[in-house]
Amino acid sequence: MSPVQYFNFSEKFQLESGNHVSGFQLAYQTFGKLNSEKDNVVWIIHALTGNSDPTVWWSGIVGKDRVINPEKHFIVCANCLGSHYGSTSPLSINNENGIPYFHHFPILTNKDVVCAFDLLRQYLQIDKIKLLVGASLGGQQALEWAIQHPEIITSLCPIGTNARHSAWGIAFNESQRMAIETDPSWKEHHPNAGKEGMKVARSVALLSYRTSKGYNLSQTDMEEKIDHYKVTGYQRYQGEKIASRFNAFSYWYMTKMMDSHNVGRKRSSIENALSQITSRTTVIGIDSDLLFPLEEQEFLVRHIHQATLKTIKSHFGHDGFLTESDKVSEILSEILV
């Protein structure tokens, strides 16, 4: 297992909102070695509650004998700003007053996150990224990076994502934040504030990550019941699981980050922004994705030069980027040839 490393930026960091932070920290991990030509970099961007170790959360894709292989590739994954796993987040100390941010953490956008990633790239002396890949929120950030710095990314693979977050997606995120806000502890300046509400939020989120068919295939009771259904236990288990590894502040702020995603902001139009991508682009969509429907990936392909669309058939909706490892691997192997 690769140890977590930390990149510290000590200067004033301007945010898209007009606010700033007095420096930041990014937790990141690397796997494998940069070759002498410096042309084997694969940069992976995690989704909403992911971390900097894709060998854990994407184990079917990343690792020895996997399609993204540390014996061939120099793999980089950084925990994004605002997240819970070592990067500057709402639980971090605000350098300007010496106390944790909590509810006073600034609103971050994907543009801010990508600017931080690019500073890390420069620190690591990476001139070219052979493949930039990310799904969901990570896919949004991958698109943003390819627009900001098209010259550094050879191949781009955004998965289950969009150019602008939809009203549908924002509605799901707002419902999750409302669940957190109804937790009486949410107003407290405490790391565990909002934890019970976050359990409900995660239950809401799962309904957008999966499909009715997926639930019916995996969670239907075989015996007759009038209570204590298999799926009710599953929903509660998922709530407990997120509460054991994440915090409500990061969850709240990172859903806001996703909501604000719009590559066309201050670039005249979304279409104009996408046309600036020069990377060889393979967009992956999942045919049953309710949260990021296939039409959003089709839109990307229409407006990114020479982009191609690969569609994965799955019963498991948006989470197909995690569950359909063989299908994702097959597509990535074609890109990495």
Short mmCIF file of N, CA and C in Angstrom, two decimals, residues 209-322:
data_model
loop_
_atom_site.label_atom_id
_atom_site.label_comp_id
_atom_site.label_asym_id
_atom_site.label_seq_id
_atom_site.Cartn_x
_atom_site.Cartn_y
_atom_site.Cartn_z
N TYR A 209 -28.27 6.54 -7.19
CA TYR A 209 -27.10 5.79 -7.66
C TYR A 209 -27.48 4.46 -8.29
N ARG A 210 -28.60 3.90 -7.89
CA ARG A 210 -29.00 2.58 -8.35
C ARG A 210 -30.27 2.69 -9.22
N THR A 211 -30.91 1.56 -9.50
CA THR A 211 -32.14 1.54 -10.29
C THR A 211 -33.15 0.63 -9.61
N SER A 212 -34.40 0.74 -10.02
CA SER A 212 -35.42 -0.14 -9.46
C SER A 212 -35.09 -1.60 -9.76
N LYS A 213 -34.60 -1.86 -10.98
CA LYS A 213 -34.27 -3.24 -11.34
C LYS A 213 -33.13 -3.77 -10.49
N GLY A 214 -32.13 -2.92 -10.26
CA GLY A 214 -31.01 -3.32 -9.43
C GLY A 214 -31.44 -3.65 -8.01
N TYR A 215 -32.28 -2.80 -7.46
CA TYR A 215 -32.80 -3.05 -6.11
C TYR A 215 -33.62 -4.34 -6.08
N ASN A 216 -34.48 -4.48 -7.07
CA ASN A 216 -35.37 -5.66 -7.08
C ASN A 216 -34.59 -6.96 -7.24
N LEU A 217 -33.49 -6.92 -8.00
CA LEU A 217 -32.68 -8.11 -8.18
C LEU A 217 -31.91 -8.48 -6.92
N SER A 218 -31.44 -7.48 -6.20
CA SER A 218 -30.54 -7.76 -5.08
C SER A 218 -31.18 -7.67 -3.70
N GLN A 219 -32.32 -6.99 -3.59
CA GLN A 219 -32.87 -6.72 -2.26
C GLN A 219 -34.28 -7.26 -2.03
N THR A 220 -34.82 -8.02 -2.95
CA THR A 220 -36.16 -8.58 -2.77
C THR A 220 -36.10 -9.77 -1.80
N ASP A 221 -37.03 -9.81 -0.85
CA ASP A 221 -37.11 -10.94 0.09
C ASP A 221 -37.72 -12.15 -0.59
N MET A 222 -37.12 -13.29 -0.35
CA MET A 222 -37.63 -14.54 -0.93
C MET A 222 -38.81 -15.10 -0.12
N GLU A 223 -38.83 -14.82 1.18
CA GLU A 223 -39.92 -15.31 2.01
C GLU A 223 -40.96 -14.21 2.21
N GLU A 224 -42.16 -14.59 2.60
CA GLU A 224 -43.23 -13.62 2.83
C GLU A 224 -43.01 -12.92 4.17
N LYS A 225 -43.17 -11.59 4.16
CA LYS A 225 -42.98 -10.78 5.37
C LYS A 225 -44.03 -9.69 5.44
N ILE A 226 -44.18 -9.13 6.63
CA ILE A 226 -44.99 -7.92 6.77
C ILE A 226 -44.17 -6.79 7.40
N ASP A 227 -42.87 -7.04 7.67
CA ASP A 227 -41.98 -6.02 8.23
C ASP A 227 -40.55 -6.54 8.16
N HIS A 228 -39.61 -5.65 8.50
CA HIS A 228 -38.20 -6.01 8.56
C HIS A 228 -37.69 -6.58 7.23
N TYR A 229 -37.92 -5.81 6.18
CA TYR A 229 -37.53 -6.26 4.86
C TYR A 229 -36.01 -6.15 4.67
N LYS A 230 -35.50 -6.95 3.79
CA LYS A 230 -34.07 -6.96 3.48
C LYS A 230 -33.60 -5.57 3.06
N VAL A 231 -34.37 -4.90 2.24
CA VAL A 231 -33.95 -3.61 1.71
C VAL A 231 -33.93 -2.52 2.78
N THR A 232 -34.81 -2.62 3.80
CA THR A 232 -34.76 -1.62 4.87
C THR A 232 -33.46 -1.74 5.66
N GLY A 233 -33.04 -2.96 5.88
CA GLY A 233 -31.75 -3.16 6.55
C GLY A 233 -30.60 -2.65 5.71
N TYR A 234 -30.72 -2.83 4.39
CA TYR A 234 -29.67 -2.37 3.48
C TYR A 234 -29.54 -0.84 3.52
N GLN A 235 -30.67 -0.15 3.48
CA GLN A 235 -30.64 1.32 3.52
C GLN A 235 -30.00 1.81 4.82
N ARG A 236 -30.38 1.19 5.93
CA ARG A 236 -29.83 1.61 7.23
C ARG A 236 -28.34 1.27 7.33
N TYR A 237 -27.97 0.13 6.79
CA TYR A 237 -26.56 -0.26 6.79
C TYR A 237 -25.72 0.76 6.02
N GLN A 238 -26.21 1.19 4.88
CA GLN A 238 -25.46 2.16 4.08
C GLN A 238 -25.32 3.49 4.80
N GLY A 239 -26.36 3.86 5.56
CA GLY A 239 -26.27 5.07 6.37
C GLY A 239 -25.21 4.95 7.45
N GLU A 240 -25.20 3.82 8.13
CA GLU A 240 -24.19 3.59 9.17
C GLU A 240 -22.79 3.56 8.57
N LYS A 241 -22.68 2.98 7.40
CA LYS A 241 -21.38 2.84 6.74
C LYS A 241 -20.78 4.21 6.41
N ILE A 242 -21.58 5.12 5.85
CA ILE A 242 -21.05 6.44 5.53
C ILE A 242 -20.72 7.22 6.80
N ALA A 243 -21.53 7.04 7.84
CA ALA A 243 -21.30 7.76 9.10
C ALA A 243 -20.01 7.30 9.78
N SER A 244 -19.59 6.09 9.49
CA SER A 244 -18.37 5.56 10.12
C SER A 244 -17.10 6.07 9.45
N ARG A 245 -17.24 6.66 8.25
CA ARG A 245 -16.03 7.03 7.52
C ARG A 245 -16.01 8.46 6.97
N PHE A 246 -17.09 9.20 7.14
CA PHE A 246 -17.17 10.53 6.53
C PHE A 246 -17.78 11.49 7.54
N ASN A 247 -17.85 12.75 7.21
CA ASN A 247 -18.52 13.70 8.10
C ASN A 247 -19.50 14.56 7.32
N ALA A 248 -20.50 15.05 8.02
CA ALA A 248 -21.60 15.76 7.37
C ALA A 248 -21.16 17.09 6.76
N PHE A 249 -20.13 17.71 7.33
CA PHE A 249 -19.69 18.99 6.78
C PHE A 249 -19.11 18.81 5.38
N SER A 250 -18.22 17.84 5.22
CA SER A 250 -17.67 17.58 3.88
C SER A 250 -18.77 17.16 2.92
N TYR A 251 -19.68 16.32 3.40
CA TYR A 251 -20.78 15.86 2.55
C TYR A 251 -21.60 17.04 2.05
N TRP A 252 -21.94 17.95 2.96
CA TRP A 252 -22.77 19.11 2.64
C TRP A 252 -22.07 20.00 1.61
N TYR A 253 -20.79 20.31 1.87
CA TYR A 253 -20.07 21.23 0.99
C TYR A 253 -19.73 20.61 -0.35
N MET A 254 -19.46 19.31 -0.37
CA MET A 254 -19.09 18.70 -1.64
C MET A 254 -20.29 18.49 -2.56
N THR A 255 -21.47 18.32 -1.99
CA THR A 255 -22.66 18.30 -2.85
C THR A 255 -22.90 19.70 -3.44
N LYS A 256 -22.58 20.75 -2.68
CA LYS A 256 -22.65 22.11 -3.23
C LYS A 256 -21.67 22.29 -4.39
N MET A 257 -20.48 21.69 -4.23
CA MET A 257 -19.48 21.74 -5.29
C MET A 257 -20.02 21.13 -6.57
N MET A 258 -20.65 19.97 -6.45
CA MET A 258 -21.23 19.30 -7.60
C MET A 258 -22.32 20.16 -8.23
N ASP A 259 -23.17 20.77 -7.40
CA ASP A 259 -24.27 21.60 -7.91
C ASP A 259 -23.76 22.74 -8.79
N SER A 260 -22.63 23.33 -8.41
CA SER A 260 -22.14 24.52 -9.11
C SER A 260 -21.42 24.20 -10.42
N HIS A 261 -21.30 22.91 -10.73
CA HIS A 261 -20.56 22.52 -11.93
C HIS A 261 -21.24 23.05 -13.20
N ASN A 262 -20.50 23.84 -13.95
CA ASN A 262 -20.97 24.38 -15.23
C ASN A 262 -19.75 24.84 -16.00
N VAL A 263 -19.26 24.00 -16.92
CA VAL A 263 -18.02 24.33 -17.63
C VAL A 263 -18.17 25.58 -18.49
N GLY A 264 -19.40 26.01 -18.77
CA GLY A 264 -19.60 27.18 -19.60
C GLY A 264 -19.56 28.49 -18.85
N ARG A 265 -19.51 28.43 -17.51
CA ARG A 265 -19.54 29.67 -16.73
C ARG A 265 -18.32 30.54 -17.06
N LYS A 266 -18.59 31.76 -17.48
CA LYS A 266 -17.59 32.75 -17.87
C LYS A 266 -16.75 32.31 -19.07
N ARG A 267 -17.31 31.40 -19.87
CA ARG A 267 -16.64 30.96 -21.10
C ARG A 267 -17.57 31.11 -22.30
N SER A 268 -18.53 31.94 -22.22
CA SER A 268 -19.52 32.29 -23.25
C SER A 268 -20.60 31.23 -23.43
N SER A 269 -20.23 29.93 -23.40
CA SER A 269 -21.23 28.87 -23.51
C SER A 269 -20.59 27.54 -23.13
N ILE A 270 -21.44 26.58 -22.82
CA ILE A 270 -20.95 25.23 -22.53
C ILE A 270 -20.29 24.63 -23.77
N GLU A 271 -20.94 24.84 -24.92
CA GLU A 271 -20.42 24.30 -26.17
C GLU A 271 -19.03 24.86 -26.48
N ASN A 272 -18.85 26.16 -26.24
CA ASN A 272 -17.55 26.77 -26.49
C ASN A 272 -16.49 26.20 -25.56
N ALA A 273 -16.87 26.00 -24.31
CA ALA A 273 -15.91 25.43 -23.34
C ALA A 273 -15.48 24.03 -23.75
N LEU A 274 -16.43 23.19 -24.12
CA LEU A 274 -16.09 21.82 -24.50
C LEU A 274 -15.24 21.78 -25.77
N SER A 275 -15.44 22.73 -26.64
CA SER A 275 -14.66 22.75 -27.89
C SER A 275 -13.19 23.04 -27.64
N GLN A 276 -12.84 23.51 -26.46
CA GLN A 276 -11.45 23.81 -26.13
C GLN A 276 -10.66 22.56 -25.73
N ILE A 277 -11.35 21.45 -25.52
CA ILE A 277 -10.68 20.20 -25.16
C ILE A 277 -10.02 19.61 -26.39
N THR A 278 -8.73 19.37 -26.30
CA THR A 278 -7.98 18.81 -27.43
C THR A 278 -7.50 17.38 -27.16
N SER A 279 -7.75 16.88 -25.97
CA SER A 279 -7.35 15.52 -25.62
C SER A 279 -8.14 14.50 -26.43
N ARG A 280 -7.52 13.36 -26.69
CA ARG A 280 -8.26 12.23 -27.26
C ARG A 280 -9.25 11.76 -26.19
N THR A 281 -10.53 11.90 -26.47
CA THR A 281 -11.53 11.75 -25.42
C THR A 281 -12.44 10.55 -25.66
N THR A 282 -12.56 9.73 -24.63
CA THR A 282 -13.51 8.63 -24.63
C THR A 282 -14.46 8.84 -23.46
N VAL A 283 -15.70 9.09 -23.78
CA VAL A 283 -16.73 9.31 -22.75
C VAL A 283 -17.43 7.98 -22.49
N ILE A 284 -17.55 7.61 -21.21
CA ILE A 284 -18.25 6.39 -20.85
C ILE A 284 -19.57 6.75 -20.18
N GLY A 285 -20.64 6.17 -20.69
CA GLY A 285 -21.97 6.34 -20.10
C GLY A 285 -22.53 5.00 -19.68
N ILE A 286 -23.46 5.02 -18.76
CA ILE A 286 -24.12 3.80 -18.28
C ILE A 286 -25.59 3.89 -18.65
N ASP A 287 -26.08 2.90 -19.38
CA ASP A 287 -27.41 3.02 -19.98
C ASP A 287 -28.53 3.18 -18.96
N SER A 288 -28.33 2.72 -17.72
CA SER A 288 -29.38 2.79 -16.71
C SER A 288 -29.15 3.89 -15.67
N ASP A 289 -28.20 4.78 -15.94
CA ASP A 289 -27.85 5.84 -14.99
C ASP A 289 -29.00 6.84 -14.86
N LEU A 290 -29.56 6.94 -13.67
CA LEU A 290 -30.65 7.88 -13.41
C LEU A 290 -30.13 9.26 -13.05
N LEU A 291 -28.98 9.31 -12.39
CA LEU A 291 -28.45 10.59 -11.90
C LEU A 291 -27.76 11.38 -13.00
N PHE A 292 -26.97 10.70 -13.81
CA PHE A 292 -26.29 11.31 -14.96
C PHE A 292 -26.74 10.55 -16.20
N PRO A 293 -27.94 10.80 -16.70
CA PRO A 293 -28.48 9.99 -17.80
C PRO A 293 -27.61 10.07 -19.05
N LEU A 294 -27.74 9.04 -19.87
CA LEU A 294 -26.89 8.87 -21.05
C LEU A 294 -26.94 10.09 -21.97
N GLU A 295 -28.04 10.79 -22.01
CA GLU A 295 -28.13 11.96 -22.89
C GLU A 295 -27.09 13.02 -22.53
N GLU A 296 -26.65 13.04 -21.26
CA GLU A 296 -25.64 14.01 -20.86
C GLU A 296 -24.26 13.63 -21.41
N GLN A 297 -23.97 12.35 -21.49
CA GLN A 297 -22.71 11.92 -22.11
C GLN A 297 -22.77 12.09 -23.63
N GLU A 298 -23.93 11.89 -24.21
CA GLU A 298 -24.09 12.11 -25.66
C GLU A 298 -23.83 13.57 -26.00
N PHE A 299 -24.27 14.46 -25.13
CA PHE A 299 -24.03 15.90 -25.33
C PHE A 299 -22.54 16.20 -25.32
N LEU A 300 -21.81 15.59 -24.39
CA LEU A 300 -20.36 15.79 -24.34
C LEU A 300 -19.71 15.38 -25.65
N VAL A 301 -20.09 14.23 -26.15
CA VAL A 301 -19.47 13.70 -27.36
C VAL A 301 -19.77 14.59 -28.57
N ARG A 302 -20.94 15.18 -28.61
CA ARG A 302 -21.29 16.06 -29.73
C ARG A 302 -20.42 17.32 -29.76
N HIS A 303 -19.94 17.74 -28.61
CA HIS A 303 -19.27 19.05 -28.55
C HIS A 303 -17.79 19.00 -28.21
N ILE A 304 -17.25 17.81 -27.96
CA ILE A 304 -15.81 17.66 -27.80
C ILE A 304 -15.25 17.09 -29.10
N HIS A 305 -14.24 17.74 -29.66
CA HIS A 305 -13.69 17.33 -30.95
C HIS A 305 -13.22 15.88 -30.91
N GLN A 306 -13.66 15.10 -31.86
CA GLN A 306 -13.22 13.72 -32.05
C GLN A 306 -13.40 12.84 -30.81
N ALA A 307 -14.42 13.13 -30.04
CA ALA A 307 -14.73 12.30 -28.88
C ALA A 307 -15.57 11.10 -29.30
N THR A 308 -15.42 10.02 -28.57
CA THR A 308 -16.23 8.82 -28.82
C THR A 308 -16.98 8.44 -27.55
N LEU A 309 -18.11 7.79 -27.73
CA LEU A 309 -18.95 7.36 -26.61
C LEU A 309 -18.92 5.85 -26.51
N LYS A 310 -18.68 5.36 -25.31
CA LYS A 310 -18.78 3.95 -25.00
C LYS A 310 -19.88 3.78 -23.95
N THR A 311 -20.86 2.93 -24.27
CA THR A 311 -21.99 2.75 -23.37
C THR A 311 -21.92 1.39 -22.69
N ILE A 312 -22.03 1.41 -21.37
CA ILE A 312 -22.02 0.19 -20.58
C ILE A 312 -23.45 -0.18 -20.23
N LYS A 313 -23.83 -1.41 -20.49
CA LYS A 313 -25.14 -1.89 -20.09
C LYS A 313 -25.04 -2.47 -18.68
N SER A 314 -25.92 -1.99 -17.79
CA SER A 314 -25.85 -2.42 -16.40
C SER A 314 -27.20 -2.27 -15.74
N HIS A 315 -27.50 -3.15 -14.77
CA HIS A 315 -28.71 -3.02 -13.97
C HIS A 315 -28.49 -2.09 -12.78
N PHE A 316 -27.23 -1.64 -12.58
CA PHE A 316 -26.90 -0.96 -11.33
C PHE A 316 -26.71 0.54 -11.46
N GLY A 317 -27.21 1.11 -12.53
CA GLY A 317 -27.29 2.56 -12.65
C GLY A 317 -25.94 3.26 -12.53
N HIS A 318 -25.96 4.43 -11.90
CA HIS A 318 -24.77 5.26 -11.78
C HIS A 318 -23.61 4.51 -11.14
N ASP A 319 -23.91 3.66 -10.18
CA ASP A 319 -22.86 2.88 -9.51
C ASP A 319 -22.20 1.85 -10.43
N GLY A 320 -22.66 1.77 -11.66
CA GLY A 320 -22.04 0.86 -12.62
C GLY A 320 -20.56 1.15 -12.83
N PHE A 321 -20.13 2.40 -12.62
CA PHE A 321 -18.71 2.70 -12.80
C PHE A 321 -17.87 2.00 -11.74
N LEU A 322 -18.50 1.62 -10.62
CA LEU A 322 -17.82 0.87 -9.57
C LEU A 322 -18.04 -0.63 -9.70
#
